[in-house]
Amino acid sequence: MSSNKVNIFDTTLRDGEQVPGCKLNTKEKIELALALEDLGVDIIEAGFPISSPGDFESVEKISKVIKNASVCGLSRAVLNDIEVAAAALKYAKHPRIHTGIGTSDYHIKGKFNSNREDILLRAVQCVKWAKNFVDDVEFYAEDAGRTDNEYLARVIEAVIKAGATVVNIPDTTGYCLPNQYGEKIAYLMNNVSNIDKAIISCHCHNDLGLATANSIEGVINGARQIECTINGLGERAGNTSLEEVVMVLKQHKDLGFYTNVNTKELNPMSRRVSDVMRMPVQPNKAIVGANAFSHSSGIHQDGFLKSAITYEIIDPVEVGADTSKIVLTARSGRSALAFRFKNLGYDFNRNDVDVLYEKFLQVADSKKEVGDADLHQLAKQHETIEA
Ligand code: KIV
Ligand code: ZN
């Protein structure tokens, strides 16, 4: 696959919803699916239909309302799972069945008490079965991150021969280093004879905080689909965060890739998912955290106020965030203080600011952040003395 378009496969409604406390009802899932389609994702993994009647209903109803994106249902490599997924996707305009099995020796022995040859046969069998219901079949090699590359290549070649259109290489446990994950994708590109007949997908977990880096390495080495979630939600430490990979690809034009995501909707979408799942976003989260565009130290504030590019690589408008903030703390400098006074309508000269700065530091040392009310108070005292 030589295109430079990277497909965004959103699994907020499946892997993301697996987070304890984040369960959604059907109505909430439909609303989010419609918002994800508006955001511009290419594939929506709507759920795991065999897992519960509620999830079946959600996938079925989402299939009815989504027009442009593909709607995907997860299944194990179990024939009945696949039939149920197909039934839930019956009304989808672009249905995709996502089926697969663990391929690492940890899974083959520890989970299935089986052997590599049997697992390969089951992998092929599940893809062939899914092909009876839909054209678009994605195969996942669970724990591919810890699967021997030579064996993984054999499995991938066999499932593509059986009709898989997308081959998902999950780093299920978030174990790989970026170079290892990238080399794995490169290995498949170079050693799977029919790899040009399928799209390689990256599905990375964040157990070591490497999910975004690994997904990008995957794309650099030949993958053209990233599986991700809004706010990086997902099992344990989460999945690759959608907003991060989309913005890495957008900001690093030198890489030459693009997605269809409307980046101006990233912050509104993040807030929406956070609200409906009742899962706060950490303030220092890249792109969508409350502090992602806040400047609080004097050195940074001074540079930022002279030229935003000195300390910001993204214009907040580009990602639908509020405007950049100058936060006042005991680490802030005079230019930040002058800026904030000016924003409040005060016209202080340099000498005034020098005097006010000493008073400001006394207040700042006694609290975490100096707000507008404190500034008005300082200004009032200053004007009274000066009068
Ligand atoms: O992490 C994983 O391996 C998965 C698969 C089911 C795709 O979520
Ligand atoms: Zn996963």
Coordinates of C-alpha atoms and ligand atoms in Angstrom, one line a residue:
M1 CA 0.0 0.0 0.0
S2 CA 1.9 3.0 -1.2
S3 CA -0.7 5.8 -0.5
N4 CA 0.2 8.5 2.0
K5 CA -3.3 8.5 3.5
V6 CA -3.3 7.0 7.0
N7 CA -6.7 5.5 7.9
I8 CA -7.9 6.3 11.4
F9 CA -9.7 3.4 13.0
D10 CA -11.4 4.6 16.2
T11 CA -12.0 2.0 18.9
T12 CA -13.3 4.3 21.7
L13 CA -16.6 2.5 21.6
R14 CA -14.9 -1.0 22.0
D15 CA -11.4 -0.9 23.5
G16 CA -12.1 2.5 25.1
E17 CA -15.4 1.4 26.6
Q18 CA -13.6 -1.6 28.2
V19 CA -12.2 0.9 30.8
P20 CA -13.9 0.2 34.2
G21 CA -16.6 2.8 34.8
C22 CA -16.7 3.9 31.1
K23 CA -19.5 1.7 30.0
L24 CA -22.0 3.4 27.6
N25 CA -25.6 2.7 26.9
T26 CA -26.8 2.4 23.3
K27 CA -28.0 5.9 23.0
E28 CA -24.7 7.3 24.2
K29 CA -22.8 5.0 21.8
I30 CA -24.9 6.1 18.8
E31 CA -24.4 9.8 19.6
L32 CA -20.6 9.3 19.9
A33 CA -20.5 7.2 16.7
L34 CA -22.2 10.0 14.8
A35 CA -19.7 12.5 16.3
L36 CA -16.8 10.3 15.3
E37 CA -18.1 10.2 11.8
D38 CA -18.3 14.0 11.7
L39 CA -14.8 14.1 13.1
G40 CA -13.6 12.3 10.0
V41 CA -12.5 8.9 11.2
D42 CA -12.5 6.2 8.6
I43 CA -13.5 3.2 10.6
I44 CA -15.6 3.0 13.8
E45 CA -15.2 -0.1 15.9
A46 CA -18.7 -0.1 17.4
G47 CA -18.4 -3.0 19.8
F48 CA -18.1 -6.7 20.4
P49 CA -21.5 -8.0 19.4
I50 CA -21.3 -11.5 21.0
S51 CA -20.3 -10.0 24.3
S52 CA -23.8 -8.9 25.4
P53 CA -27.2 -8.2 23.9
G54 CA -26.7 -4.6 24.7
D55 CA -23.5 -4.5 22.6
F56 CA -25.2 -6.3 19.8
E57 CA -28.0 -3.7 19.8
S58 CA -25.5 -0.9 19.8
V59 CA -23.5 -2.2 16.8
E60 CA -26.8 -2.9 14.9
K61 CA -28.2 0.6 15.6
I62 CA -24.8 2.3 14.8
S63 CA -24.8 0.3 11.5
K64 CA -28.1 1.9 10.6
V65 CA -27.1 5.5 11.1
I66 CA -23.5 5.7 9.9
K67 CA -23.2 6.7 6.3
N68 CA -19.6 7.2 5.3
A69 CA -17.3 5.5 7.8
S70 CA -16.9 1.7 7.9
V71 CA -18.6 0.1 10.9
C72 CA -16.6 -2.7 12.5
G73 CA -17.6 -5.4 14.9
L74 CA -15.1 -7.4 16.9
S75 CA -15.1 -11.2 17.3
R76 CA -12.8 -14.0 18.5
A77 CA -11.7 -16.7 16.1
V78 CA -14.9 -18.5 16.9
L79 CA -17.4 -19.3 14.1
N80 CA -20.5 -18.3 16.2
D81 CA -18.8 -15.0 17.3
I82 CA -18.3 -14.2 13.6
E83 CA -21.9 -15.0 12.7
V84 CA -23.2 -12.8 15.5
A85 CA -20.9 -10.0 14.4
A86 CA -22.1 -10.3 10.8
A87 CA -25.8 -10.2 12.0
A88 CA -25.1 -7.0 14.0
L89 CA -23.5 -5.4 11.0
K90 CA -26.3 -6.4 8.6
Y91 CA -27.5 -2.9 8.0
A92 CA -24.0 -1.2 7.7
K93 CA -23.2 0.5 4.4
H94 CA -19.6 -0.5 4.9
P95 CA -19.4 -3.4 7.3
R96 CA -16.1 -4.8 8.6
I97 CA -15.6 -7.9 10.7
H98 CA -12.5 -7.7 13.0
T99 CA -11.6 -11.3 13.9
G100 CA -8.4 -12.9 15.2
I101 CA -6.4 -14.9 17.7
G102 CA -3.4 -14.7 19.9
T103 CA -0.1 -15.6 18.0
S104 CA 2.6 -15.1 20.7
D105 CA 3.8 -18.3 22.4
Y106 CA 2.5 -16.7 25.6
H107 CA -1.0 -16.8 24.2
I108 CA -0.6 -20.1 22.2
K109 CA 0.5 -22.0 25.2
G110 CA -0.8 -20.0 28.1
K111 CA -4.2 -19.2 26.8
F112 CA -5.0 -21.9 24.2
N113 CA -2.8 -24.7 25.3
S114 CA -2.2 -25.2 21.6
N115 CA 0.6 -25.1 19.1
R116 CA 1.7 -22.7 16.3
E117 CA 0.3 -24.9 13.4
D118 CA -3.2 -25.2 15.0
I119 CA -3.4 -21.5 15.6
L120 CA -2.4 -20.8 12.0
L121 CA -5.2 -23.1 10.8
R122 CA -7.7 -21.4 13.1
A123 CA -6.6 -17.9 11.9
V124 CA -7.2 -18.9 8.3
Q125 CA -10.5 -20.6 9.1
C126 CA -11.9 -17.5 10.9
V127 CA -11.0 -15.2 8.0
K128 CA -12.5 -17.6 5.5
W129 CA -15.7 -17.8 7.6
A130 CA -16.0 -14.0 7.9
K131 CA -15.5 -13.6 4.2
N132 CA -18.9 -15.5 3.7
F133 CA -20.6 -12.5 5.3
V134 CA -18.6 -9.4 4.4
D135 CA -15.9 -8.4 1.9
D136 CA -13.9 -6.3 4.4
V137 CA -12.3 -8.6 6.9
E138 CA -9.6 -7.4 9.3
F139 CA -7.5 -10.0 11.1
Y140 CA -5.8 -9.3 14.4
A141 CA -2.8 -11.3 15.6
E142 CA -3.2 -10.6 19.3
D143 CA 0.0 -10.0 21.2
A144 CA 1.8 -9.6 17.8
G145 CA 4.2 -7.3 19.7
R146 CA 5.7 -10.4 21.5
T147 CA 5.2 -12.8 18.6
D148 CA 8.2 -14.3 16.8
N149 CA 8.5 -12.3 13.5
E150 CA 9.0 -15.4 11.3
Y151 CA 5.9 -17.1 12.6
L152 CA 3.9 -13.8 12.5
A153 CA 4.8 -13.4 8.8
R154 CA 3.6 -16.9 8.0
V155 CA 0.3 -16.2 9.7
I156 CA -0.2 -12.9 8.0
E157 CA 0.6 -14.3 4.6
A158 CA -1.9 -17.1 5.2
V159 CA -4.7 -14.8 6.3
I160 CA -4.2 -12.4 3.4
K161 CA -4.4 -15.4 1.1
A162 CA -7.7 -16.4 2.9
G163 CA -9.1 -12.9 2.1
A164 CA -8.1 -10.5 4.9
T165 CA -8.1 -6.9 3.7
V166 CA -6.5 -5.4 6.8
V167 CA -3.9 -7.1 9.0
N168 CA -3.8 -5.8 12.5
I169 CA -0.5 -6.1 14.4
P170 CA -1.4 -5.3 18.0
D171 CA 1.2 -4.6 20.6
T172 CA -1.4 -5.9 23.1
T173 CA 0.7 -5.5 26.2
G174 CA 2.4 -2.3 25.2
Y175 CA 5.8 -4.0 25.5
C176 CA 7.6 -3.0 22.3
L177 CA 10.1 -0.2 21.9
P178 CA 9.4 2.1 18.9
N179 CA 12.3 0.7 16.9
Q180 CA 11.2 -2.9 17.7
Y181 CA 7.7 -2.2 16.6
G182 CA 8.8 -0.4 13.5
E183 CA 11.2 -3.3 12.6
K184 CA 8.3 -5.7 13.0
I185 CA 6.2 -3.8 10.5
A186 CA 9.2 -3.5 8.1
Y187 CA 9.8 -7.3 8.5
L188 CA 6.2 -8.0 7.4
M189 CA 6.5 -5.5 4.5
N190 CA 9.7 -7.3 3.3
N191 CA 8.8 -11.0 4.1
V192 CA 5.1 -11.4 3.4
S193 CA 4.8 -12.0 -0.3
N194 CA 1.2 -10.8 -0.7
I195 CA 1.4 -7.8 1.7
D196 CA 0.5 -5.5 -1.1
K197 CA -3.0 -7.0 -1.0
A198 CA -3.8 -5.7 2.5
I199 CA -3.4 -2.7 4.7
I200 CA -1.2 -3.1 7.8
S201 CA -2.8 -1.7 11.0
C202 CA -1.1 -0.6 14.2
H203 CA -3.0 -1.2 17.5
C204 CA -0.7 -0.2 20.3
H205 CA -1.3 -0.1 24.0
N206 CA 0.3 2.4 26.4
D207 CA 1.6 0.3 29.2
L208 CA 5.1 1.9 28.9
G209 CA 3.8 5.2 27.5
L210 CA 4.9 4.3 24.0
A211 CA 1.7 3.8 22.2
T212 CA 1.8 6.9 20.1
A213 CA 5.5 6.6 19.3
N214 CA 5.0 2.9 18.3
S215 CA 2.1 3.7 16.0
I216 CA 4.0 6.4 14.2
E217 CA 7.0 4.1 13.8
G218 CA 4.5 1.5 12.3
V219 CA 3.3 4.0 9.8
I220 CA 6.9 5.1 8.9
N221 CA 7.7 1.5 8.2
G222 CA 4.6 0.8 6.0
A223 CA 1.4 0.6 8.0
R224 CA -1.5 2.7 6.8
Q225 CA -4.0 2.3 9.5
I226 CA -3.8 3.4 13.2
E227 CA -6.2 2.0 15.8
C228 CA -6.8 4.6 18.5
T229 CA -9.2 6.1 21.0
I230 CA -10.2 9.6 22.0
N231 CA -8.2 10.7 25.1
G232 CA -6.2 7.4 24.8
L233 CA -8.8 5.5 26.7
G234 CA -8.5 1.7 26.7
E235 CA -7.6 -1.4 28.6
R236 CA -5.1 -0.8 31.5
A237 CA -2.9 2.2 30.6
G238 CA -5.0 2.7 27.5
N239 CA -4.6 2.7 23.7
T240 CA -2.9 5.1 21.3
S241 CA -4.5 8.5 21.6
L242 CA -6.3 9.6 18.4
E243 CA -5.6 13.3 18.9
E244 CA -1.9 12.6 19.4
V245 CA -1.3 10.5 16.3
V246 CA -3.4 12.8 14.1
M247 CA -1.4 15.8 15.2
V248 CA 2.0 14.1 14.9
L249 CA 1.2 13.3 11.3
K250 CA -0.2 16.9 10.7
Q251 CA 2.7 18.7 12.4
H252 CA 5.4 16.6 10.9
K253 CA 4.6 17.4 7.2
D254 CA 8.1 16.1 6.5
L255 CA 6.8 12.6 7.0
G256 CA 4.4 13.1 4.1
F257 CA 1.3 11.5 5.6
Y258 CA -2.2 12.8 6.1
T259 CA -5.5 11.8 7.7
N260 CA -9.1 12.9 7.1
V261 CA -9.6 14.0 10.7
N262 CA -10.9 17.6 11.2
T263 CA -8.4 18.6 13.8
K264 CA -10.5 21.7 14.9
E265 CA -13.0 19.2 16.4
L266 CA -10.3 17.4 18.6
N267 CA -10.9 19.4 21.8
P268 CA -14.7 19.4 21.6
M269 CA -14.6 15.7 20.9
S270 CA -12.3 15.1 23.8
R271 CA -14.5 17.0 26.2
R272 CA -17.6 15.2 24.9
V273 CA -16.1 11.7 25.5
S274 CA -14.7 12.8 28.9
D275 CA -18.2 14.0 29.9
V276 CA -20.2 11.0 28.7
M277 CA -17.7 8.5 30.1
R278 CA -17.2 10.5 33.3
M279 CA -13.5 10.1 32.8
P280 CA -11.5 13.4 33.4
V281 CA -8.6 14.2 31.1
Q282 CA -5.3 14.7 32.8
P283 CA -4.4 18.4 32.7
N284 CA -1.0 17.8 31.1
K285 CA -2.4 15.5 28.3
A286 CA -1.0 16.4 24.9
I287 CA -3.4 18.3 22.6
V288 CA -6.5 18.1 24.8
G289 CA -5.3 18.7 28.4
A290 CA -6.3 21.9 30.2
N291 CA -2.6 22.9 30.4
A292 CA -1.7 22.0 26.8
F293 CA -1.6 25.7 25.9
S294 CA -0.9 27.3 29.3
H295 CA 2.4 29.1 30.0
S296 CA 3.4 29.6 33.6
S297 CA 7.1 30.1 34.0
G298 CA 8.6 33.6 33.5
I299 CA 11.1 32.5 30.9
H300 CA 8.4 30.8 28.8
Q301 CA 5.9 33.6 29.2
D302 CA 8.4 36.2 28.1
G303 CA 9.3 34.3 25.0
F304 CA 5.7 33.3 24.2
L305 CA 4.5 36.9 24.5
K306 CA 7.2 38.1 22.1
S307 CA 6.6 35.3 19.6
A308 CA 4.2 32.4 20.2
I309 CA 6.3 30.0 18.1
T310 CA 9.1 30.1 20.7
Y311 CA 7.0 27.9 23.0
E312 CA 4.1 26.6 21.0
I313 CA 4.3 24.2 18.1
I314 CA 0.6 24.0 17.6
D315 CA -1.9 26.9 17.2
P316 CA -4.7 26.1 19.7
V317 CA -7.2 27.2 17.0
E318 CA -6.0 24.2 14.9
V319 CA -7.2 21.7 17.5
G320 CA -10.3 23.6 18.7
A321 CA -8.7 24.5 22.1
D322 CA -9.3 27.7 24.0
T323 CA -6.7 30.4 23.3
S324 CA -3.3 30.0 25.0
K325 CA -3.2 31.0 28.6
I326 CA -0.7 33.1 30.6
V327 CA -1.1 31.6 34.1
L328 CA 0.3 33.6 37.0
T329 CA 2.3 31.8 39.7
A330 CA 5.3 32.6 41.8
R331 CA 7.4 31.5 38.8
S332 CA 5.9 34.1 36.5
G333 CA 7.7 37.2 35.3
R334 CA 7.0 40.9 34.8
S335 CA 6.0 40.7 31.2
A336 CA 3.3 38.1 32.0
L337 CA 2.1 40.3 34.9
A338 CA 2.0 43.4 32.6
F339 CA 0.1 41.4 29.9
R340 CA -2.5 40.2 32.4
F341 CA -3.0 43.7 33.8
K342 CA -3.4 45.0 30.3
N343 CA -6.0 42.4 29.5
L344 CA -8.0 43.5 32.5
G345 CA -7.9 47.1 31.2
Y346 CA -5.1 48.6 33.3
D347 CA -2.6 50.8 31.6
F348 CA 0.5 50.6 33.9
N349 CA 3.9 51.8 32.9
R350 CA 7.2 50.0 33.5
N351 CA 7.8 51.6 36.9
D352 CA 4.2 50.7 38.0
V353 CA 4.8 47.1 37.0
D354 CA 8.1 46.9 38.9
V355 CA 6.3 48.0 42.1
L356 CA 3.4 45.8 41.5
Y357 CA 5.6 42.8 40.7
E358 CA 7.0 42.8 44.3
K359 CA 3.5 42.8 45.7
F360 CA 2.4 40.2 43.3
L361 CA 5.2 37.9 44.4
Q362 CA 4.1 38.1 48.0
V363 CA 0.6 37.0 46.9
A364 CA 1.9 34.4 44.5
D365 CA 4.1 32.8 47.2
S366 CA 1.0 32.3 49.4
K367 CA -1.2 30.6 46.8
K368 CA -0.9 28.2 43.8
E369 CA -2.3 30.6 41.1
V370 CA -2.9 34.4 41.1
G371 CA -6.3 35.1 39.5
D372 CA -8.1 38.1 38.1
A373 CA -9.6 39.0 41.5
D374 CA -6.1 39.2 43.1
L375 CA -5.0 41.4 40.2
H376 CA -7.9 43.8 40.6
Q377 CA -7.1 44.0 44.4
L378 CA -3.4 44.7 43.7
A379 CA -4.3 47.3 41.1
K380 CA -6.7 49.0 43.5
Q381 CA -4.1 49.2 46.3
H382 CA -1.5 50.5 43.9
E383 CA -3.9 53.2 42.4
T384 CA -4.8 54.3 46.0
I385 CA -1.2 54.8 47.0
E386 CA -0.3 56.6 43.8
A387 CA -3.4 58.9 44.1
Ligands
KIV1 O1 -5.2 -5.2 22.2 C1 -5.5 -6.1 21.4 O2 -4.8 -7.0 21.0 C2 -6.9 -6.0 21.0 C3 -7.4 -6.9 19.9 C4 -8.7 -7.5 20.2 C5 -7.4 -6.2 18.6 O3 -7.7 -5.1 21.4
ZN2 ZN -6.5 -3.5 22.4

